[in-house]
Coordinates of C-alpha atoms in Angstrom, one line a residue:
Chain A
X1 CA -11.3 6.8 20.0
X2 CA -10.2 5.9 23.5
X3 CA -8.5 2.5 23.5
X4 CA -5.1 0.8 23.6
X5 CA -4.3 2.2 20.1
X6 CA -4.7 5.8 21.2
X7 CA -1.3 6.3 22.9
X8 CA -1.0 10.1 22.7
X9 CA 0.1 11.6 26.0
X10 CA -0.1 8.3 28.0
X11 CA 2.8 7.8 30.4
X12 CA 4.9 5.0 31.8
X13 CA 6.6 3.9 28.5
X14 CA 10.1 5.0 29.5
X15 CA 12.7 6.5 27.2
X16 CA 12.4 6.3 23.4
X17 CA 14.7 3.9 21.6
X18 CA 17.6 5.4 19.7
X19 CA 17.3 5.1 15.9
X20 CA 19.6 2.5 14.3
X21 CA 20.3 3.8 10.8
X22 CA 20.9 0.3 9.5
X23 CA 17.8 -1.3 10.8
X24 CA 16.1 -3.6 8.4
X25 CA 12.3 -3.7 7.9
X26 CA 11.8 -7.0 9.8
X27 CA 13.6 -8.1 12.9
X28 CA 12.5 -11.7 12.9
X29 CA 11.6 -14.0 9.9
X30 CA 8.0 -14.6 11.2
X31 CA 7.4 -10.8 11.0
X32 CA 7.8 -11.0 7.2
X33 CA 5.1 -13.6 7.0
X34 CA 2.7 -11.9 9.4
X35 CA 3.1 -8.6 7.4
X36 CA 2.2 -10.2 4.1
X37 CA -0.6 -12.3 5.5
X38 CA -2.2 -9.3 7.2
X39 CA -1.9 -7.2 4.0
X40 CA -3.7 -9.9 2.1
X41 CA -6.2 -10.7 4.8
X42 CA -7.5 -7.1 5.2
X43 CA -8.8 -7.0 1.7
X44 CA -8.9 -10.1 -0.5
X45 CA -9.2 -12.8 2.1
X46 CA -11.5 -11.4 4.8
X47 CA -13.4 -9.0 2.5
X48 CA -12.8 -6.2 5.0
X49 CA -10.8 -2.9 4.5
X50 CA -7.9 -0.8 5.9
X51 CA -10.2 1.0 8.3
X52 CA -11.6 -2.3 9.6
X53 CA -8.0 -3.4 10.1
X54 CA -7.2 -0.3 12.2
X55 CA -10.4 -0.9 14.2
X56 CA -9.4 -4.5 14.7
X57 CA -6.1 -3.3 16.1
X58 CA -7.8 -0.8 18.4
X59 CA -10.0 -3.6 19.8
X60 CA -7.2 -5.9 20.8
X61 CA -6.5 -6.3 24.5
X62 CA -3.4 -4.8 26.0
X63 CA -1.4 -8.0 25.8
X64 CA -2.4 -8.8 22.2
X65 CA -1.5 -5.2 21.2
X66 CA 1.8 -4.9 22.9
X67 CA 3.4 -8.2 23.8
X68 CA 4.7 -9.3 20.3
X69 CA 5.3 -5.8 19.0
X70 CA 4.1 -4.2 15.8
X71 CA 3.8 -7.3 13.6
X72 CA 2.5 -9.3 16.6
X73 CA -0.5 -6.9 16.7
X74 CA -0.9 -7.1 12.9
X75 CA -1.1 -10.9 13.3
X76 CA -3.7 -10.7 16.1
X77 CA -5.8 -8.1 14.1
X78 CA -5.6 -10.4 11.0
X79 CA -6.8 -13.3 13.1
X80 CA -9.7 -11.2 14.5
X81 CA -10.8 -10.1 11.0
X82 CA -10.6 -13.7 9.8
X83 CA -12.7 -14.9 12.7
X84 CA -15.3 -12.1 12.2
X85 CA -15.5 -12.9 8.5
X86 CA -15.9 -16.6 9.5
X87 CA -12.9 -17.6 7.4
X88 CA -11.4 -19.2 10.5
X89 CA -13.0 -20.6 13.7
X90 CA -12.1 -19.0 17.0
X91 CA -9.1 -20.9 18.4
X92 CA -8.2 -22.4 15.1
X93 CA -4.7 -20.7 14.9
X94 CA -3.8 -21.7 18.5
X95 CA -5.1 -25.3 17.9
X96 CA -2.9 -25.7 14.8
X97 CA 0.1 -24.2 16.6
X98 CA -0.3 -26.7 19.4
X99 CA -0.7 -29.6 17.1
X100 CA 2.5 -28.5 15.3
X101 CA 4.2 -28.6 18.7
X102 CA 3.1 -32.2 19.2
X103 CA 0.1 -31.7 21.5
X104 CA -3.0 -33.8 21.0
X105 CA -5.5 -31.0 20.2
X106 CA -8.6 -31.2 18.1
X107 CA -8.8 -28.4 15.6
X108 CA -12.2 -26.7 15.1
X109 CA -13.8 -27.2 11.7
X110 CA -13.6 -24.3 9.3
X111 CA -16.9 -22.3 9.4
X112 CA -19.0 -21.2 6.5
X113 CA -17.4 -17.9 5.4
X114 CA -19.5 -14.8 6.1
X115 CA -17.6 -11.9 4.6
X116 CA -19.1 -8.5 5.0
X117 CA -21.6 -7.4 2.4
X118 CA -19.5 -4.5 1.2
X119 CA -17.7 -3.2 -1.9
X120 CA -15.6 -0.1 -2.1
X121 CA -16.7 2.4 -4.7
X122 CA -13.1 3.1 -5.7
X123 CA -9.6 2.0 -4.7
X124 CA -8.0 3.7 -1.7
X125 CA -9.4 6.3 0.6
X126 CA -9.6 9.5 -1.4
X127 CA -13.0 10.5 -2.8
X128 CA -14.4 13.5 -4.6
X129 CA -17.4 15.2 -3.1
X130 CA -19.5 18.0 -4.5
X131 CA -20.1 20.1 -1.4
X132 CA -17.6 22.8 -0.4
X133 CA -15.6 22.4 2.8
X134 CA -17.4 23.6 5.9
X135 CA -14.2 25.3 7.3
X136 CA -11.5 27.4 5.6
X137 CA -7.8 27.8 6.3
X138 CA -7.1 30.1 9.2
X139 CA -10.5 29.4 10.8
X140 CA -10.7 28.7 14.5
X141 CA -12.4 25.3 15.3
X142 CA -12.8 23.0 18.2
X143 CA -12.5 19.2 18.3
X144 CA -15.6 17.5 19.7
X145 CA -15.4 17.1 23.4
X146 CA -16.4 13.4 23.2
X147 CA -14.5 11.4 20.6
X148 CA -16.8 9.5 18.2
X149 CA -17.2 5.9 19.5
X150 CA -16.1 2.8 17.7
X151 CA -13.9 3.2 14.7
X152 CA -13.7 7.0 14.8
X153 CA -10.2 8.5 14.7
X154 CA -10.3 11.6 16.9
X155 CA -7.2 11.3 19.1
X156 CA -8.3 11.7 22.8
X157 CA -5.7 14.4 23.6
X158 CA -7.2 17.0 21.3
X159 CA -10.9 16.3 22.2
X160 CA -12.6 19.4 23.4
X161 CA -9.7 21.7 22.5
X162 CA -9.7 24.7 20.2
X163 CA -7.2 24.9 17.3
X164 CA -6.8 26.6 13.9
X165 CA -7.3 25.0 10.4
X166 CA -3.9 25.0 8.8
X167 CA -4.8 23.1 5.6
X168 CA -7.9 21.7 4.0
X169 CA -7.1 18.2 2.8
X170 CA -9.0 16.2 0.1
X171 CA -12.1 14.2 1.1
X172 CA -11.5 10.8 2.5
X173 CA -13.8 7.9 3.4
X174 CA -15.0 8.2 7.0
X175 CA -13.4 5.5 9.2
X176 CA -16.3 5.6 11.6
X177 CA -18.7 4.0 9.1
X178 CA -16.2 2.5 6.6
X179 CA -14.6 0.3 9.2
X180 CA -17.9 -1.3 10.0
X181 CA -19.2 -1.5 6.4
X182 CA -21.9 1.1 6.8
X183 CA -20.8 3.2 3.9
X184 CA -17.9 5.4 2.8
X185 CA -19.5 8.8 3.8
X186 CA -16.5 10.8 2.5
X187 CA -15.7 14.0 4.3
X188 CA -13.1 16.7 4.0
X189 CA -10.1 16.2 6.4
X190 CA -8.6 19.3 8.1
X191 CA -5.0 19.7 9.3
X192 CA -5.8 21.5 12.6
X193 CA -3.0 23.1 14.6
X194 CA -3.1 23.1 18.4
X195 CA -0.9 25.0 20.8
X196 CA 0.9 22.7 23.3
X197 CA -0.1 24.7 26.3
X198 CA -3.8 24.6 25.3
X199 CA -3.5 20.8 25.3
X200 CA -1.1 20.1 28.1
X201 CA -1.2 23.1 30.4
X202 CA 1.0 26.1 31.1
X203 CA 4.0 24.1 32.3
X204 CA 4.3 22.2 29.0
X205 CA 7.1 22.6 26.5
X206 CA 6.1 25.2 24.0
X207 CA 5.4 23.8 20.5
X208 CA 2.4 23.2 18.2
X209 CA 1.0 19.9 17.0
X210 CA -1.2 19.4 13.9
X211 CA -3.7 16.6 13.7
X212 CA -5.9 15.5 10.7
X213 CA -9.5 15.6 11.7
X214 CA -12.6 14.7 9.7
X215 CA -15.2 17.5 9.2
X216 CA -17.8 15.9 11.6
X217 CA -15.2 15.8 14.4
X218 CA -15.0 19.7 14.4
X219 CA -17.3 22.6 15.3
X220 CA -16.8 26.3 15.1
X221 CA -14.8 27.7 18.0
Chain B
X1 CA -5.4 -19.5 31.2
X2 CA -3.1 -21.6 29.0
X3 CA 0.4 -20.4 28.2
X4 CA 0.6 -17.9 25.3
X5 CA 1.9 -19.3 22.1
X6 CA 4.8 -17.4 20.6
X7 CA 3.9 -15.2 17.6
X8 CA 6.4 -17.1 15.4
X9 CA 4.5 -20.4 15.9
X10 CA 1.1 -18.7 15.5
X11 CA 2.2 -17.1 12.3
X12 CA 3.3 -20.4 11.0
X13 CA 0.0 -22.0 12.0
X14 CA -2.0 -19.2 10.3
X15 CA 0.0 -19.5 7.1
X16 CA -0.7 -23.3 7.0
X17 CA -4.4 -22.8 7.5
X18 CA -4.7 -20.1 4.8
X19 CA -2.5 -22.0 2.4
X20 CA -4.4 -25.3 2.8
X21 CA -7.6 -23.4 2.0
X22 CA -6.0 -21.8 -1.1
X23 CA -6.4 -18.3 0.4
X24 CA -2.7 -17.4 0.2
X25 CA 0.1 -18.6 -2.0
X26 CA 3.4 -18.6 -0.2
X27 CA 5.2 -17.7 -3.4
X28 CA 3.1 -14.6 -3.9
X29 CA 3.8 -13.7 -0.3
X30 CA 7.5 -14.1 -1.0
X31 CA 7.3 -11.6 -3.9
X32 CA 5.3 -9.2 -1.9
X33 CA 7.7 -9.3 1.0
X34 CA 10.8 -8.9 -1.3
X35 CA 9.3 -5.8 -2.8
X36 CA 9.1 -4.1 0.7
X37 CA 12.6 -5.3 1.6
X38 CA 14.3 -4.1 -1.6
X39 CA 12.3 -1.5 -3.6
X40 CA 10.1 0.3 -1.1
X41 CA 12.5 2.2 1.1
X42 CA 14.0 5.5 2.1
X43 CA 16.0 5.8 -1.0
X44 CA 12.8 7.0 -2.8
X45 CA 12.4 9.8 -0.3
X46 CA 16.1 10.7 -0.4
X47 CA 15.9 11.1 -4.2
X48 CA 13.0 13.5 -3.7
X49 CA 14.9 15.5 -1.1
X50 CA 18.0 15.8 -3.2
X51 CA 16.1 16.9 -6.2
X52 CA 14.4 19.6 -4.1
X53 CA 17.8 20.8 -2.9
X54 CA 19.2 21.3 -6.4
X55 CA 16.1 22.4 -8.3
X56 CA 14.2 25.4 -6.9
X57 CA 11.3 24.9 -9.3
X58 CA 10.9 21.3 -8.3
X59 CA 11.1 22.3 -4.6
X60 CA 8.2 24.7 -5.1
X61 CA 6.1 22.1 -6.8
X62 CA 6.9 19.6 -4.1
X63 CA 5.9 21.9 -1.3
X64 CA 2.7 23.0 -3.2
X65 CA 1.4 19.5 -4.1
X66 CA 3.8 16.7 -3.1
X67 CA 2.0 13.6 -4.4
X68 CA 2.5 14.2 -8.1
X69 CA 5.9 15.8 -7.6
X70 CA 7.2 12.7 -5.8
X71 CA 6.2 10.6 -8.8
X72 CA 8.4 12.7 -11.0
X73 CA 11.5 11.4 -9.4
X74 CA 10.7 8.2 -7.5
X75 CA 8.2 5.5 -7.2
X76 CA 5.3 7.1 -5.2
X77 CA 2.4 4.7 -5.6
X78 CA 1.0 1.9 -3.5
X79 CA -0.3 1.7 0.0
X80 CA 0.1 4.6 2.5
X81 CA 1.0 7.2 -0.1
X82 CA -2.3 8.3 -1.7
X83 CA -1.9 11.8 -0.4
X84 CA 1.5 13.0 0.8
X85 CA 2.3 16.4 2.2
X86 CA 5.9 17.7 2.4
X87 CA 6.9 20.3 4.9
X88 CA 10.3 22.0 5.0
X89 CA 12.6 22.2 8.0
X90 CA 14.4 25.5 8.4
X91 CA 16.7 27.0 10.9
X92 CA 13.6 28.6 12.5
X93 CA 11.0 25.8 12.3
X94 CA 11.5 22.1 12.9
X95 CA 8.8 19.5 11.9
X96 CA 8.6 16.0 13.3
X97 CA 6.2 13.3 12.3
X98 CA 4.3 10.7 14.4
X99 CA 1.2 8.6 14.3
X100 CA -0.3 8.4 17.8
X101 CA -3.2 6.2 16.8
X102 CA -1.3 3.5 15.0
X103 CA 2.0 3.8 13.1
X104 CA 1.0 5.5 9.9
X105 CA 4.0 6.3 7.8
X106 CA 4.6 7.3 4.1
X107 CA 5.6 3.8 2.9
X108 CA 6.2 4.8 -0.8
X109 CA 8.9 7.3 0.1
X110 CA 10.3 5.8 3.4
X111 CA 9.5 2.1 3.3
X112 CA 8.2 0.3 6.3
X113 CA 8.5 2.2 9.6
X114 CA 11.5 1.6 11.9
X115 CA 11.0 0.1 15.4
X116 CA 11.4 3.4 17.3
X117 CA 8.5 5.0 15.2
X118 CA 6.2 2.1 16.3
X119 CA 7.3 2.2 19.9
X120 CA 4.7 3.3 22.4
X121 CA 7.2 5.6 24.0
X122 CA 7.7 7.6 20.8
X123 CA 3.9 7.6 19.9
X124 CA 2.9 8.7 23.4
X125 CA 5.6 11.2 24.2
X126 CA 6.5 13.1 21.1
X127 CA 3.1 15.0 21.1
X128 CA 3.6 15.9 24.7
X129 CA 7.4 16.7 25.1
X130 CA 8.9 16.7 21.6
X131 CA 12.0 18.7 22.6
X132 CA 12.9 16.2 25.3
X133 CA 12.2 13.2 23.0
X134 CA 14.3 14.6 20.2
X135 CA 17.1 15.2 22.7
X136 CA 16.9 11.6 23.8
X137 CA 17.2 10.6 20.2
X138 CA 20.3 12.7 19.7
X139 CA 18.9 15.9 18.3
X140 CA 19.3 19.0 20.5
X141 CA 17.4 21.9 19.1
X142 CA 18.0 25.5 20.2
X143 CA 15.4 27.1 22.4
X144 CA 14.5 29.6 19.7
X145 CA 13.6 26.8 17.2
X146 CA 9.8 26.4 16.8
X147 CA 8.7 22.7 16.9
X148 CA 5.7 21.5 14.9
X149 CA 4.6 17.9 15.6
X150 CA 2.7 16.3 12.7
X151 CA 0.3 13.6 14.0
X152 CA -0.8 11.5 11.0
X153 CA -4.2 10.7 12.3
X154 CA -5.9 10.1 8.9
X155 CA -4.7 8.8 5.5
X156 CA -2.7 12.0 4.9
X157 CA 1.0 11.2 5.1
X158 CA 3.8 13.6 6.0
X159 CA 7.4 13.8 4.7
X160 CA 9.9 16.2 6.0
X161 CA 12.2 18.1 3.6
X162 CA 15.3 18.5 5.8
X163 CA 17.7 21.4 5.6
X164 CA 20.6 21.0 3.1
X165 CA 23.7 20.9 5.2
X166 CA 26.3 23.6 4.8
X167 CA 29.4 22.6 2.9
X168 CA 27.6 20.5 0.3
X169 CA 27.4 23.1 -2.4
X170 CA 29.8 21.2 -4.7
X171 CA 28.0 17.8 -4.5
X172 CA 26.0 16.3 -7.3
X173 CA 22.3 15.3 -6.9
X174 CA 23.4 11.7 -6.6
X175 CA 26.0 12.4 -3.9
X176 CA 23.4 14.5 -2.0
X177 CA 20.9 11.6 -2.2
X178 CA 23.4 9.4 -0.4
X179 CA 23.5 11.8 2.5
X180 CA 19.7 11.9 3.2
X181 CA 18.6 9.6 6.0
X182 CA 15.2 8.2 6.9
X183 CA 15.5 9.8 10.4
X184 CA 15.9 13.2 8.9
X185 CA 12.9 12.8 6.6
X186 CA 10.8 11.9 9.7
X187 CA 12.3 14.9 11.6
X188 CA 14.2 13.2 14.4
X189 CA 17.6 14.0 12.9
X190 CA 19.3 16.5 10.6
X191 CA 21.3 15.7 7.5
X192 CA 25.1 16.0 8.0
X193 CA 27.7 16.9 5.5
X194 CA 30.0 14.1 4.6

């Protein structure tokens, strides 16, 4: 995964914002509506799934990802899923917004829906698998040097680096295939601990970071 | 390139289009939103933490297998909480949680994520210079404290069990619950005594 969503270690963002203990979940009224519509869109309306939603987010351009904040990117990912499932025509949302603002715009007709031919085998992401985990707690492993393309979720900053398995987590559906409706392919997930100076060099602050990695993202170190 | 339409107007347009097609019901949306504004919030996590502070057996169960233990004291179901792992902060080890790839967050125990957690600056920097980031957020950790950053890159969700502050020995579980903050359960703050 190397795209706008993979922010780890990127620079130029400035200082972090100080926490406001009284912050409410939504800053603007439209964020509430965008939140709910996206939650309903990713499953029932578009026939897609949570991993497809994350993959839609990762495919947004920089402006669509950043300019309207978190719920802005949710809205844009929902629109992308709706267009890809042919629930909405490309441009339909903008055309309606312009008409609402009084512009003389022709709205595109609604297409024939083409939801993905896909059904989850169970709710959620956890699955039972019969094979034992390939790695055990305490084992040294290495993250693949080249992150899986597409919807895979190997953060770029750990790619190619060695670490140690801290915890073996239950099997989860594999986003690489689940996000594109090519099967759940559940795999064990491993909490792998990396040393900061292995990732960022000898001048880095000293700490460790754990990352959850699917079995196929790892090899023996 | 035409001028970008504000997200508020695009949201309104999308809701009209989906409502006209019978794909969403605004009243159902209202109920869904209200649930996340009132019921699904950090009070759930605070109850879990306070219970762990007063009940050593509960604390052991929580650290061993958090998902069922959470459901003993608080609502722990729904999205973003299928498998939750709890880690304990101590005087020696400080855990702090992030999601570098999106903004994954344990909704059932903490509610929807606050703005700083979703901010690119936090997502990008806390895995690279956590001591500096925590200091910017008001948490100065001693040089001898080991920092462990938890990057929630899969569906596993992390909750921090903060240290119980000194001077709270006489407080009830309910009084302790009121002290526990969202920020402490993510690991960017400590819990203070009243």
